[in-house]
Structure formats: C-alpha cells, structure tokens
Amino acid sequence: MPNIGPVELIIILVIALIVIGPGRLPDVGAALGKSIREFRKASSDISDAARVDTSPTPPAQAGTQVTPNTLSGETEPNTLSPAPPAPPPPSAPVVAPPPAPVVAPPPADEDSGARPPA
C-alpha cells in the first residue's frame, strides 16, 4: 500500500471541500476525530481484557496441609451428579389480541369520472 504524501493529502482535502462544502467541513472533521478516538479506546479496552496474567502463583508453604471438602460430610471425593430437574415456569395467561377494526371502502361518487362497465 503506497504512502499518502502531501500532494495526495491536498487532493483529498480539495475533493472533500467540494463535496461537503465549507460550512459543514469542520463538523465532519470533528465527527471523524471523535470516531477515531472512540475506536482506539475500544480497541485498547479489548486488548486489555484479552491480556492474560502470566505471573507465577506463589508456591505453597512447607508444612501446610490441604484439607478435604467437608461440606458434603463424605470422605469420598466430589463427583459430578446430574442436577435435579428445574421446576416448570409459571404459566402466564394467554391473552388474544383485540380484533382489527373493519374499514369499509368509501362509496364511489357518480361525478368521479368512472365509466360504467360496457
């Protein structure tokens, strides 16, 4: 992709001035600058969120003992068991929409210029 030099930049600005007009050119420039600023901020936020912390975790101190899970009261390790089925959601009453109003076509005027069928 070739670089944009000063001559090409002047040509682009002249075309923009002709197409947009001198009155709206500052507004368009401000909107373009704001859009670029928001795009850069969003891209830096995404890259910060995607960054993974690679710092090593501190090792466990010598002499500490890991205690087993005592919440279940069992000495066996925890295993995955199927979850109980969820209760059905409460049923909402079904309400039918109101009927659409019937609109009759207006009567044809005799002076409207319509010809009777031949």
CSV table of N, CA and C in Angstrom, one decimal:
chain,number,residue,atom,x,y,z
A,1,MET,N,0.8,-1.2,0.0
A,1,MET,CA,0.0,0.0,0.0
A,1,MET,C,0.9,1.2,0.0
A,2,PRO,N,0.7,2.1,-1.0
A,2,PRO,CA,1.6,3.3,-1.0
A,2,PRO,C,1.3,4.3,0.1
A,3,ASN,N,2.3,5.0,0.4
A,3,ASN,CA,2.1,6.1,1.4
A,3,ASN,C,1.4,7.3,0.8
A,4,ILE,N,0.7,8.0,1.7
A,4,ILE,CA,0.0,9.2,1.2
A,4,ILE,C,0.9,10.4,1.5
A,5,GLY,N,1.3,11.0,0.4
A,5,GLY,CA,2.2,12.2,0.5
A,5,GLY,C,1.4,13.5,0.6
A,6,PRO,N,2.1,14.6,0.7
A,6,PRO,CA,1.4,15.9,0.8
A,6,PRO,C,0.5,16.3,-0.4
A,7,VAL,N,1.0,15.9,-1.6
A,7,VAL,CA,0.2,16.2,-2.8
A,7,VAL,C,-1.2,15.4,-2.7
A,8,GLU,N,-1.1,14.1,-2.4
A,8,GLU,CA,-2.3,13.3,-2.3
A,8,GLU,C,-3.2,13.8,-1.2
A,9,LEU,N,-2.7,14.3,-0.1
A,9,LEU,CA,-3.5,14.8,1.0
A,9,LEU,C,-4.2,16.0,0.6
A,10,ILE,N,-3.5,16.9,-0.1
A,10,ILE,CA,-4.2,18.2,-0.6
A,10,ILE,C,-5.3,17.8,-1.6
A,11,ILE,N,-5.1,16.9,-2.5
A,11,ILE,CA,-6.1,16.5,-3.4
A,11,ILE,C,-7.3,16.0,-2.7
A,12,ILE,N,-7.1,15.1,-1.7
A,12,ILE,CA,-8.2,14.6,-0.9
A,12,ILE,C,-9.0,15.7,-0.2
A,13,LEU,N,-8.3,16.7,0.4
A,13,LEU,CA,-8.9,17.8,1.1
A,13,LEU,C,-9.7,18.7,0.2
A,14,VAL,N,-9.2,18.9,-1.0
A,14,VAL,CA,-9.9,19.7,-2.0
A,14,VAL,C,-11.2,19.0,-2.4
A,15,ILE,N,-11.1,17.7,-2.7
A,15,ILE,CA,-12.3,16.9,-3.1
A,15,ILE,C,-13.3,17.0,-1.9
A,16,ALA,N,-12.9,16.8,-0.7
A,16,ALA,CA,-13.8,16.9,0.5
A,16,ALA,C,-14.4,18.2,0.6
A,17,LEU,N,-13.7,19.3,0.3
A,17,LEU,CA,-14.2,20.6,0.4
A,17,LEU,C,-15.3,20.9,-0.7
A,18,ILE,N,-15.1,20.3,-1.8
A,18,ILE,CA,-16.1,20.4,-2.9
A,18,ILE,C,-17.3,19.6,-2.6
A,19,VAL,N,-17.1,18.4,-2.2
A,19,VAL,CA,-18.3,17.5,-1.9
A,19,VAL,C,-19.1,18.0,-0.7
A,20,ILE,N,-18.4,18.2,0.4
A,20,ILE,CA,-19.1,18.5,1.7
A,20,ILE,C,-19.5,20.0,1.8
A,21,GLY,N,-18.6,20.9,1.4
A,21,GLY,CA,-18.8,22.3,1.5
A,21,GLY,C,-18.1,22.9,2.6
A,22,PRO,N,-17.8,24.2,2.5
A,22,PRO,CA,-17.0,24.8,3.6
A,22,PRO,C,-17.8,25.0,4.9
A,23,GLY,N,-19.1,25.0,4.9
A,23,GLY,CA,-19.8,25.2,6.1
A,23,GLY,C,-19.9,23.9,7.0
A,24,ARG,N,-19.9,22.8,6.4
A,24,ARG,CA,-20.0,21.5,7.1
A,24,ARG,C,-18.7,20.8,7.3
A,25,LEU,N,-17.6,21.3,6.7
A,25,LEU,CA,-16.3,20.6,6.8
A,25,LEU,C,-15.8,20.5,8.2
A,26,PRO,N,-15.9,21.6,9.1
A,26,PRO,CA,-15.4,21.4,10.5
A,26,PRO,C,-16.2,20.4,11.2
A,27,ASP,N,-17.6,20.4,11.0
A,27,ASP,CA,-18.4,19.4,11.7
A,27,ASP,C,-18.0,18.0,11.4
A,28,VAL,N,-17.8,17.7,10.1
A,28,VAL,CA,-17.4,16.4,9.6
A,28,VAL,C,-16.0,16.0,10.2
A,29,GLY,N,-15.1,17.0,10.2
A,29,GLY,CA,-13.8,16.7,10.8
A,29,GLY,C,-13.9,16.4,12.3
A,30,ALA,N,-14.7,17.1,13.0
A,30,ALA,CA,-14.9,16.8,14.4
A,30,ALA,C,-15.5,15.4,14.7
A,31,ALA,N,-16.5,15.1,13.9
A,31,ALA,CA,-17.1,13.8,14.0
A,31,ALA,C,-16.2,12.7,13.6
A,32,LEU,N,-15.3,12.9,12.6
A,32,LEU,CA,-14.4,11.9,12.2
A,32,LEU,C,-13.3,11.7,13.3
A,33,GLY,N,-12.8,12.8,13.9
A,33,GLY,CA,-11.9,12.7,15.0
A,33,GLY,C,-12.4,12.0,16.2
A,34,LYS,N,-13.7,12.3,16.5
A,34,LYS,CA,-14.4,11.6,17.7
A,34,LYS,C,-14.5,10.1,17.4
A,35,SER,N,-14.8,9.7,16.2
A,35,SER,CA,-15.0,8.3,15.8
A,35,SER,C,-13.7,7.6,16.0
A,36,ILE,N,-12.6,8.2,15.5
A,36,ILE,CA,-11.3,7.6,15.6
A,36,ILE,C,-10.9,7.4,17.0
A,37,ARG,N,-11.1,8.4,17.8
A,37,ARG,CA,-10.8,8.4,19.3
A,37,ARG,C,-11.5,7.2,20.0
A,38,GLU,N,-12.8,7.1,19.7
A,38,GLU,CA,-13.6,6.0,20.3
A,38,GLU,C,-13.2,4.7,19.8
A,39,PHE,N,-12.8,4.5,18.6
A,39,PHE,CA,-12.3,3.3,18.1
A,39,PHE,C,-11.0,2.9,18.8
A,40,ARG,N,-10.1,3.8,18.9
A,40,ARG,CA,-8.8,3.5,19.6
A,40,ARG,C,-9.1,3.1,21.0
A,41,LYS,N,-10.0,3.8,21.7
A,41,LYS,CA,-10.3,3.4,23.1
A,41,LYS,C,-10.9,2.1,23.2
A,42,ALA,N,-11.8,1.7,22.3
A,42,ALA,CA,-12.4,0.4,22.4
A,42,ALA,C,-11.4,-0.7,22.0
A,43,SER,N,-10.5,-0.5,21.1
A,43,SER,CA,-9.6,-1.5,20.7
A,43,SER,C,-8.6,-1.7,21.9
A,44,SER,N,-8.2,-0.6,22.6
A,44,SER,CA,-7.3,-0.8,23.7
A,44,SER,C,-8.0,-1.5,24.9
A,45,ASP,N,-9.3,-1.2,25.1
A,45,ASP,CA,-10.0,-1.9,26.1
A,45,ASP,C,-10.1,-3.4,25.8
A,46,ILE,N,-10.3,-3.8,24.5
A,46,ILE,CA,-10.4,-5.2,24.2
A,46,ILE,C,-9.1,-5.9,24.4
A,47,SER,N,-8.0,-5.2,24.0
A,47,SER,CA,-6.7,-5.8,24.1
A,47,SER,C,-6.3,-6.0,25.6
A,48,ASP,N,-6.8,-5.0,26.5
A,48,ASP,CA,-6.5,-5.1,27.9
A,48,ASP,C,-7.3,-6.3,28.5
A,49,ALA,N,-8.6,-6.5,28.0
A,49,ALA,CA,-9.4,-7.6,28.5
A,49,ALA,C,-8.9,-8.9,28.1
A,50,ALA,N,-8.3,-9.0,26.9
A,50,ALA,CA,-7.8,-10.2,26.4
A,50,ALA,C,-6.4,-10.6,26.9
A,51,ARG,N,-5.7,-9.7,27.6
A,51,ARG,CA,-4.4,-10.0,28.1
A,51,ARG,C,-4.5,-10.9,29.3
A,52,VAL,N,-3.7,-12.0,29.3
A,52,VAL,CA,-3.7,-13.0,30.3
A,52,VAL,C,-2.6,-12.7,31.3
A,53,ASP,N,-2.9,-12.8,32.6
A,53,ASP,CA,-1.9,-12.6,33.6
A,53,ASP,C,-1.0,-13.8,33.7
A,54,THR,N,0.2,-13.7,33.3
A,54,THR,CA,1.2,-14.8,33.3
A,54,THR,C,2.1,-14.9,34.5
A,55,SER,N,1.8,-14.1,35.5
A,55,SER,CA,2.7,-14.1,36.7
A,55,SER,C,2.5,-15.4,37.4
A,56,PRO,N,3.6,-16.0,37.9
A,56,PRO,CA,3.5,-17.3,38.5
A,56,PRO,C,2.8,-17.2,39.9
A,57,THR,N,2.1,-18.3,40.2
A,57,THR,CA,1.4,-18.3,41.5
A,57,THR,C,2.4,-18.6,42.6
A,58,PRO,N,2.3,-18.0,43.8
A,58,PRO,CA,3.3,-18.3,44.8
A,58,PRO,C,3.2,-19.8,45.3
A,59,PRO,N,4.3,-20.5,45.5
A,59,PRO,CA,4.2,-21.9,45.9
A,59,PRO,C,3.6,-22.0,47.3
A,60,ALA,N,3.1,-23.1,47.6
A,60,ALA,CA,2.5,-23.4,49.0
A,60,ALA,C,3.7,-23.5,50.0
A,61,GLN,N,3.4,-23.0,51.2
A,61,GLN,CA,4.5,-23.0,52.2
A,61,GLN,C,4.6,-24.5,52.7
A,62,ALA,N,5.8,-24.8,53.0
A,62,ALA,CA,6.1,-26.2,53.5
A,62,ALA,C,5.4,-26.4,54.8
A,63,GLY,N,4.9,-27.6,55.0
A,63,GLY,CA,4.3,-27.9,56.3
A,63,GLY,C,2.8,-27.6,56.3
A,64,THR,N,2.2,-27.0,55.2
A,64,THR,CA,0.8,-26.8,55.2
A,64,THR,C,0.1,-28.0,54.6
A,65,GLN,N,-1.1,-28.3,55.1
A,65,GLN,CA,-1.8,-29.5,54.7
A,65,GLN,C,-3.1,-29.0,54.1
A,66,VAL,N,-3.4,-29.6,52.9
A,66,VAL,CA,-4.6,-29.3,52.2
A,66,VAL,C,-5.8,-30.1,52.9
A,67,THR,N,-6.8,-29.4,53.3
A,67,THR,CA,-8.0,-30.1,53.9
A,67,THR,C,-9.0,-30.5,52.9
A,68,PRO,N,-9.6,-31.6,53.0
A,68,PRO,CA,-10.6,-32.1,52.1
A,68,PRO,C,-11.9,-31.3,52.2
A,69,ASN,N,-12.7,-31.5,51.3
A,69,ASN,CA,-14.0,-30.8,51.3
A,69,ASN,C,-14.9,-31.4,52.4
A,70,THR,N,-15.3,-30.6,53.4
A,70,THR,CA,-16.1,-31.2,54.5
A,70,THR,C,-17.5,-30.7,54.4
A,71,LEU,N,-17.9,-30.0,53.3
A,71,LEU,CA,-19.3,-29.6,53.2
A,71,LEU,C,-20.2,-30.7,53.0
A,72,SER,N,-19.8,-31.7,52.2
A,72,SER,CA,-20.7,-32.8,51.9
A,72,SER,C,-20.8,-33.9,53.0
A,73,GLY,N,-19.8,-33.8,54.0
A,73,GLY,CA,-19.8,-34.8,55.0
A,73,GLY,C,-19.3,-36.1,54.6
A,74,GLU,N,-18.9,-36.3,53.4
A,74,GLU,CA,-18.4,-37.6,52.9
A,74,GLU,C,-16.9,-37.5,52.9
A,75,THR,N,-16.3,-38.7,52.9
A,75,THR,CA,-14.8,-38.8,52.8
A,75,THR,C,-14.4,-39.1,51.4
A,76,GLU,N,-15.4,-39.4,50.5
A,76,GLU,CA,-15.1,-39.6,49.1
A,76,GLU,C,-15.0,-38.3,48.4
A,77,PRO,N,-14.2,-38.3,47.3
A,77,PRO,CA,-14.1,-37.0,46.6
A,77,PRO,C,-15.4,-36.7,45.9
A,78,ASN,N,-15.6,-35.4,45.6
A,78,ASN,CA,-16.8,-35.0,45.0
A,78,ASN,C,-16.9,-35.5,43.6
A,79,THR,N,-18.0,-35.9,43.2
A,79,THR,CA,-18.2,-36.3,41.8
A,79,THR,C,-19.4,-35.5,41.2
A,80,LEU,N,-19.4,-35.4,39.9
A,80,LEU,CA,-20.5,-34.7,39.3
A,80,LEU,C,-21.7,-35.6,39.2
A,81,SER,N,-22.8,-35.1,39.7
A,81,SER,CA,-24.0,-35.9,39.6
A,81,SER,C,-25.0,-35.0,38.8
A,82,PRO,N,-26.0,-35.6,38.2
A,82,PRO,CA,-26.9,-34.8,37.4
A,82,PRO,C,-27.7,-33.9,38.3
A,83,ALA,N,-28.0,-32.7,37.9
A,83,ALA,CA,-28.7,-31.7,38.7
A,83,ALA,C,-30.2,-32.1,38.7
A,84,PRO,N,-30.9,-31.8,39.7
A,84,PRO,CA,-32.3,-32.1,39.7
A,84,PRO,C,-33.0,-31.3,38.7
A,85,PRO,N,-34.1,-31.8,38.1
A,85,PRO,CA,-34.8,-31.0,37.1
A,85,PRO,C,-35.4,-29.7,37.6
A,86,ALA,N,-35.4,-28.7,36.8
A,86,ALA,CA,-35.9,-27.4,37.2
A,86,ALA,C,-37.4,-27.4,37.2
A,87,PRO,N,-38.0,-26.7,38.1
A,87,PRO,CA,-39.5,-26.7,38.1
A,87,PRO,C,-40.0,-26.0,36.9
A,88,PRO,N,-41.1,-26.3,36.4
A,88,PRO,CA,-41.6,-25.7,35.2
A,88,PRO,C,-41.9,-24.2,35.5
A,89,PRO,N,-41.8,-23.3,34.5
A,89,PRO,CA,-42.0,-21.9,34.8
A,89,PRO,C,-43.5,-21.7,35.0
A,90,PRO,N,-43.9,-20.7,35.7
A,90,PRO,CA,-45.4,-20.5,35.9
A,90,PRO,C,-46.0,-20.1,34.6
A,91,SER,N,-47.1,-20.7,34.3
A,91,SER,CA,-47.8,-20.4,33.1
A,91,SER,C,-48.5,-19.0,33.1
A,92,ALA,N,-48.3,-18.2,32.1
A,92,ALA,CA,-48.9,-16.9,32.0
A,92,ALA,C,-50.2,-17.1,31.3
A,93,PRO,N,-51.2,-16.3,31.7
A,93,PRO,CA,-52.5,-16.4,30.9
A,93,PRO,C,-52.3,-16.0,29.5
A,94,VAL,N,-52.9,-16.7,28.6
A,94,VAL,CA,-52.8,-16.4,27.2
A,94,VAL,C,-53.9,-15.4,26.9
A,95,VAL,N,-53.5,-14.2,26.4
A,95,VAL,CA,-54.5,-13.2,26.0
A,95,VAL,C,-54.5,-13.0,24.5
A,96,ALA,N,-55.6,-13.1,23.9
A,96,ALA,CA,-55.7,-12.9,22.5
A,96,ALA,C,-55.7,-11.4,22.2
A,97,PRO,N,-55.1,-11.0,21.1
A,97,PRO,CA,-55.1,-9.6,20.7
A,97,PRO,C,-56.5,-9.2,20.3
A,98,PRO,N,-56.8,-7.9,20.5
A,98,PRO,CA,-58.1,-7.4,20.1
A,98,PRO,C,-58.3,-7.5,18.6
A,99,PRO,N,-59.5,-7.8,18.1
A,99,PRO,CA,-59.7,-7.9,16.7
A,99,PRO,C,-59.4,-6.6,16.0
A,100,ALA,N,-58.9,-6.7,14.7
A,100,ALA,CA,-58.6,-5.5,14.0
A,100,ALA,C,-59.9,-4.9,13.5
A,101,PRO,N,-60.0,-3.5,13.5
A,101,PRO,CA,-61.3,-2.9,13.0
A,101,PRO,C,-61.4,-3.1,11.5
A,102,VAL,N,-62.7,-3.2,11.1
A,102,VAL,CA,-63.0,-3.4,9.7
A,102,VAL,C,-63.3,-2.1,9.1
A,103,VAL,N,-62.7,-1.7,8.1
A,103,VAL,CA,-62.9,-0.5,7.4
A,103,VAL,C,-63.5,-0.7,6.1
A,104,ALA,N,-64.7,-0.1,5.8
A,104,ALA,CA,-65.3,-0.3,4.6
A,104,ALA,C,-64.8,0.7,3.6
A,105,PRO,N,-64.7,0.4,2.3
A,105,PRO,CA,-64.2,1.4,1.3
A,105,PRO,C,-65.3,2.5,1.2
A,106,PRO,N,-64.8,3.7,0.9
A,106,PRO,CA,-65.8,4.8,0.7
A,106,PRO,C,-66.6,4.6,-0.5
A,107,PRO,N,-67.9,5.1,-0.5
A,107,PRO,CA,-68.8,4.9,-1.6
A,107,PRO,C,-68.2,5.7,-2.8
A,108,ALA,N,-68.4,5.1,-4.0
A,108,ALA,CA,-67.9,5.7,-5.2
A,108,ALA,C,-68.8,6.9,-5.6
A,109,ASP,N,-68.3,8.0,-5.9
A,109,ASP,CA,-69.0,9.2,-6.4
A,109,ASP,C,-69.4,9.0,-7.8
A,110,GLU,N,-70.6,9.5,-8.2
A,110,GLU,CA,-71.0,9.4,-9.6
A,110,GLU,C,-70.3,10.4,-10.4
A,111,ASP,N,-69.8,11.5,-9.8
A,111,ASP,CA,-69.1,12.5,-10.6
A,111,ASP,C,-67.6,12.3,-10.6
A,112,SER,N,-67.1,11.1,-10.2
A,112,SER,CA,-65.7,10.9,-10.1
A,112,SER,C,-65.1,10.6,-11.5
A,113,GLY,N,-65.9,10.4,-12.5
A,113,GLY,CA,-65.4,10.2,-13.8
A,113,GLY,C,-65.2,8.7,-14.2
A,114,ALA,N,-65.7,7.9,-13.3
A,114,ALA,CA,-65.6,6.4,-13.5
A,114,ALA,C,-66.7,6.0,-14.5
A,115,ARG,N,-66.3,5.3,-15.5
A,115,ARG,CA,-67.2,4.8,-16.5
A,115,ARG,C,-67.9,3.5,-16.1
A,116,PRO,N,-69.2,3.4,-16.4
A,116,PRO,CA,-69.8,2.1,-16.1
A,116,PRO,C,-69.3,1.0,-17.0
A,117,PRO,N,-69.3,-0.2,-16.5
A,117,PRO,CA,-68.7,-1.3,-17.4
A,117,PRO,C,-69.6,-1.5,-18.7
A,118,ALA,N,-69.0,-1.7,-19.8
A,118,ALA,CA,-69.7,-1.8,-21.0
A,118,ALA,C,-70.2,-3.2,-21.3
